[in-house]
GROMACS .gro file of C-alpha atoms in nm:
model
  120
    1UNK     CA    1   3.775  11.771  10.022
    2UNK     CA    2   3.719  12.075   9.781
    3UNK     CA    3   4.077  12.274   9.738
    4UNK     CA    4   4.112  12.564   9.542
    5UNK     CA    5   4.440  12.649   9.579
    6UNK     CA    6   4.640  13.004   9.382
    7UNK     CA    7   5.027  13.032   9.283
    8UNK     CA    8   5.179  13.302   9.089
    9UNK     CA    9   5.123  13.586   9.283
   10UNK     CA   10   5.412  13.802   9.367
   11UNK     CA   11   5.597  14.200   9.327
   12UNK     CA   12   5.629  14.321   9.027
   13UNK     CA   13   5.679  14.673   8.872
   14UNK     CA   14   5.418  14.856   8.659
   15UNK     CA   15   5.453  14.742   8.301
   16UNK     CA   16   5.534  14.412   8.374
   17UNK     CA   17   5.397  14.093   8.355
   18UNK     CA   18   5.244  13.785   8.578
   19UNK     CA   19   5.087  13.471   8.551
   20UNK     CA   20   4.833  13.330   8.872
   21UNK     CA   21   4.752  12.961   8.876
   22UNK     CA   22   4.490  12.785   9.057
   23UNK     CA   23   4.488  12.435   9.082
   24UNK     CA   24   4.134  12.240   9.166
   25UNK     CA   25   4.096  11.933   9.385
   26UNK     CA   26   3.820  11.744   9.520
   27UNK     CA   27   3.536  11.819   9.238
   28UNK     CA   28   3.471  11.759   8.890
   29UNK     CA   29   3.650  12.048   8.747
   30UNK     CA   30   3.532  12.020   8.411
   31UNK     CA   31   3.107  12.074   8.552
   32UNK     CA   32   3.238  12.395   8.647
   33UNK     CA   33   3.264  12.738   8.515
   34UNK     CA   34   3.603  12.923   8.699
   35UNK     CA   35   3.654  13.295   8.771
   36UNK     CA   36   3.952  13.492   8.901
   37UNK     CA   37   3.844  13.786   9.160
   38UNK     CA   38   4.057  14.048   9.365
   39UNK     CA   39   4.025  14.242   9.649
   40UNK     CA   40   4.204  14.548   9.712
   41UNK     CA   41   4.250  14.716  10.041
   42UNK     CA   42   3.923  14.942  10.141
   43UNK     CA   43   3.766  14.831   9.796
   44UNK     CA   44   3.489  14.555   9.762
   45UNK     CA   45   3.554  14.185   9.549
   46UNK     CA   46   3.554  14.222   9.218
   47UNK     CA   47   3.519  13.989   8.882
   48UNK     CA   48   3.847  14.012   8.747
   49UNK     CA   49   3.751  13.719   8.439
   50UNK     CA   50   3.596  13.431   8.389
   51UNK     CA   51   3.546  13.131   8.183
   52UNK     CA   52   3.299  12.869   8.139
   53UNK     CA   53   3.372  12.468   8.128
   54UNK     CA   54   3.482  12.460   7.809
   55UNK     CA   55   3.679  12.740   7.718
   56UNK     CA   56   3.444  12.869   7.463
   57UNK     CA   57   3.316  13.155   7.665
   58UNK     CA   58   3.492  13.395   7.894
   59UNK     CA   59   3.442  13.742   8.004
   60UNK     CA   60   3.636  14.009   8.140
   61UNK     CA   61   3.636  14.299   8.381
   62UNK     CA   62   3.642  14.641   8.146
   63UNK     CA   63   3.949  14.763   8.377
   64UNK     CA   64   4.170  14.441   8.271
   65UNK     CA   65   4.069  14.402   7.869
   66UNK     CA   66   4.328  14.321   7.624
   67UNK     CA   67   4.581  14.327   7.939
   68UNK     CA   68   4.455  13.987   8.121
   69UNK     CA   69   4.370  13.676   7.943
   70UNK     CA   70   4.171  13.330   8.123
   71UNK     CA   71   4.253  13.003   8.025
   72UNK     CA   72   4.167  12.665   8.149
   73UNK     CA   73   4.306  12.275   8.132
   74UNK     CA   74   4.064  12.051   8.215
   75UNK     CA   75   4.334  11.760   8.161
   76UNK     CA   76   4.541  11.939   8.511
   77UNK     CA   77   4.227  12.058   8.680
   78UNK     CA   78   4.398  12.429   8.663
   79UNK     CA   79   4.251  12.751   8.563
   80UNK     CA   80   4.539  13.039   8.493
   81UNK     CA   81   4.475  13.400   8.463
   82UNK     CA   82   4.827  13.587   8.233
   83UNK     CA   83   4.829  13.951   8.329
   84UNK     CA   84   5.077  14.177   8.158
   85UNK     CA   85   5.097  14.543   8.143
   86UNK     CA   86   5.056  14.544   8.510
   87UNK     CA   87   4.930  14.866   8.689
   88UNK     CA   88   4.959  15.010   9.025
   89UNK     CA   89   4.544  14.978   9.056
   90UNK     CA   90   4.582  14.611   8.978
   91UNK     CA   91   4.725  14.560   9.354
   92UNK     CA   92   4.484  14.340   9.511
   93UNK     CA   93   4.482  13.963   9.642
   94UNK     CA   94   4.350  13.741   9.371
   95UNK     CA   95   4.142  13.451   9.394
   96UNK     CA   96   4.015  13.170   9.202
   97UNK     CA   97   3.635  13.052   9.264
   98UNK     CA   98   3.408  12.788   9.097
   99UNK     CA   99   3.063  12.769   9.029
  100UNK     CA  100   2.867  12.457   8.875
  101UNK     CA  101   2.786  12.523   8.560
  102UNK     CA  102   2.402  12.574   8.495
  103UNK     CA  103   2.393  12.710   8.812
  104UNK     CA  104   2.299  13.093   8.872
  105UNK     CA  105   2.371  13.295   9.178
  106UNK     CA  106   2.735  13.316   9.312
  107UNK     CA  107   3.034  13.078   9.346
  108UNK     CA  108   3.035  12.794   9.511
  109UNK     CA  109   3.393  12.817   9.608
  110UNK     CA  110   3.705  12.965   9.704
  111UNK     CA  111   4.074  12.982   9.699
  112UNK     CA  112   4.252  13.157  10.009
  113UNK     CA  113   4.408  13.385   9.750
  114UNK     CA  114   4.762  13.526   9.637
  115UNK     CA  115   4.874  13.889   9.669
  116UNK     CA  116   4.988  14.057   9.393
  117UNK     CA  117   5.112  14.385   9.442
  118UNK     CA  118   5.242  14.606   9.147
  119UNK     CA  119   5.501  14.893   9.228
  120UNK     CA  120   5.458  15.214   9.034
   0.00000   0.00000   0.00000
């Protein structure tokens, strides 16, 4: 059974810092590019980051450059997402998604997502 499944999430007040995790079950997590999305209220689902299978690529949203950083251990089948200098926009529930790599079109799945809200 495929889990995706977020941690990290939390309050926090503008400035500061957080650090999501998303630990991967029930696939081969290393065939698999990983990407971090949010959701804010009213607002569609956006690419926050993400990173291919072997760490050697990764891209980023303009809105969260040089604040948020991707990583990836294929050893713990976890991708993280560090985001410091935290901003009220960033408010949104995160997820994690994965998508096989060679594969275009969209992910193939989904966390359930943590909330991160940042107070201005």
């Amino acid at each position: 059974q495929v889990q995706l499944v977020e941690s990290g999430g939390g309050l926090v007040q503008a400035g500061g810092s957080l650090r999501l995790s998303c630990a991967a079950s029930g696939f081969t997590f290393s065939n698999y590019a990983m990407g971090w999305f949010r959701q804010a209220p009213g607002k569609e689902r956006e690419l926050v980051a993400a990173i291919n299978w072997s760490s050697d690529s990764t891209v980023y949203a303009d809105s969260v450059k040089g604040r948020f950083t991707i990583s990836r251990d294929n050893a713990k089948n976890t991708v993280y997402l560090q985001m410091n200098s935290l901003k009220p926009e960033d408010t949104a529930v995160y997820y994690c998604a994965a998508k096989v790599t060679g594969r275009h079109g969209g992910y193939d799945y989904w966390g359930q997502g943590t909330q991160v809200t940042v107070s201005s």
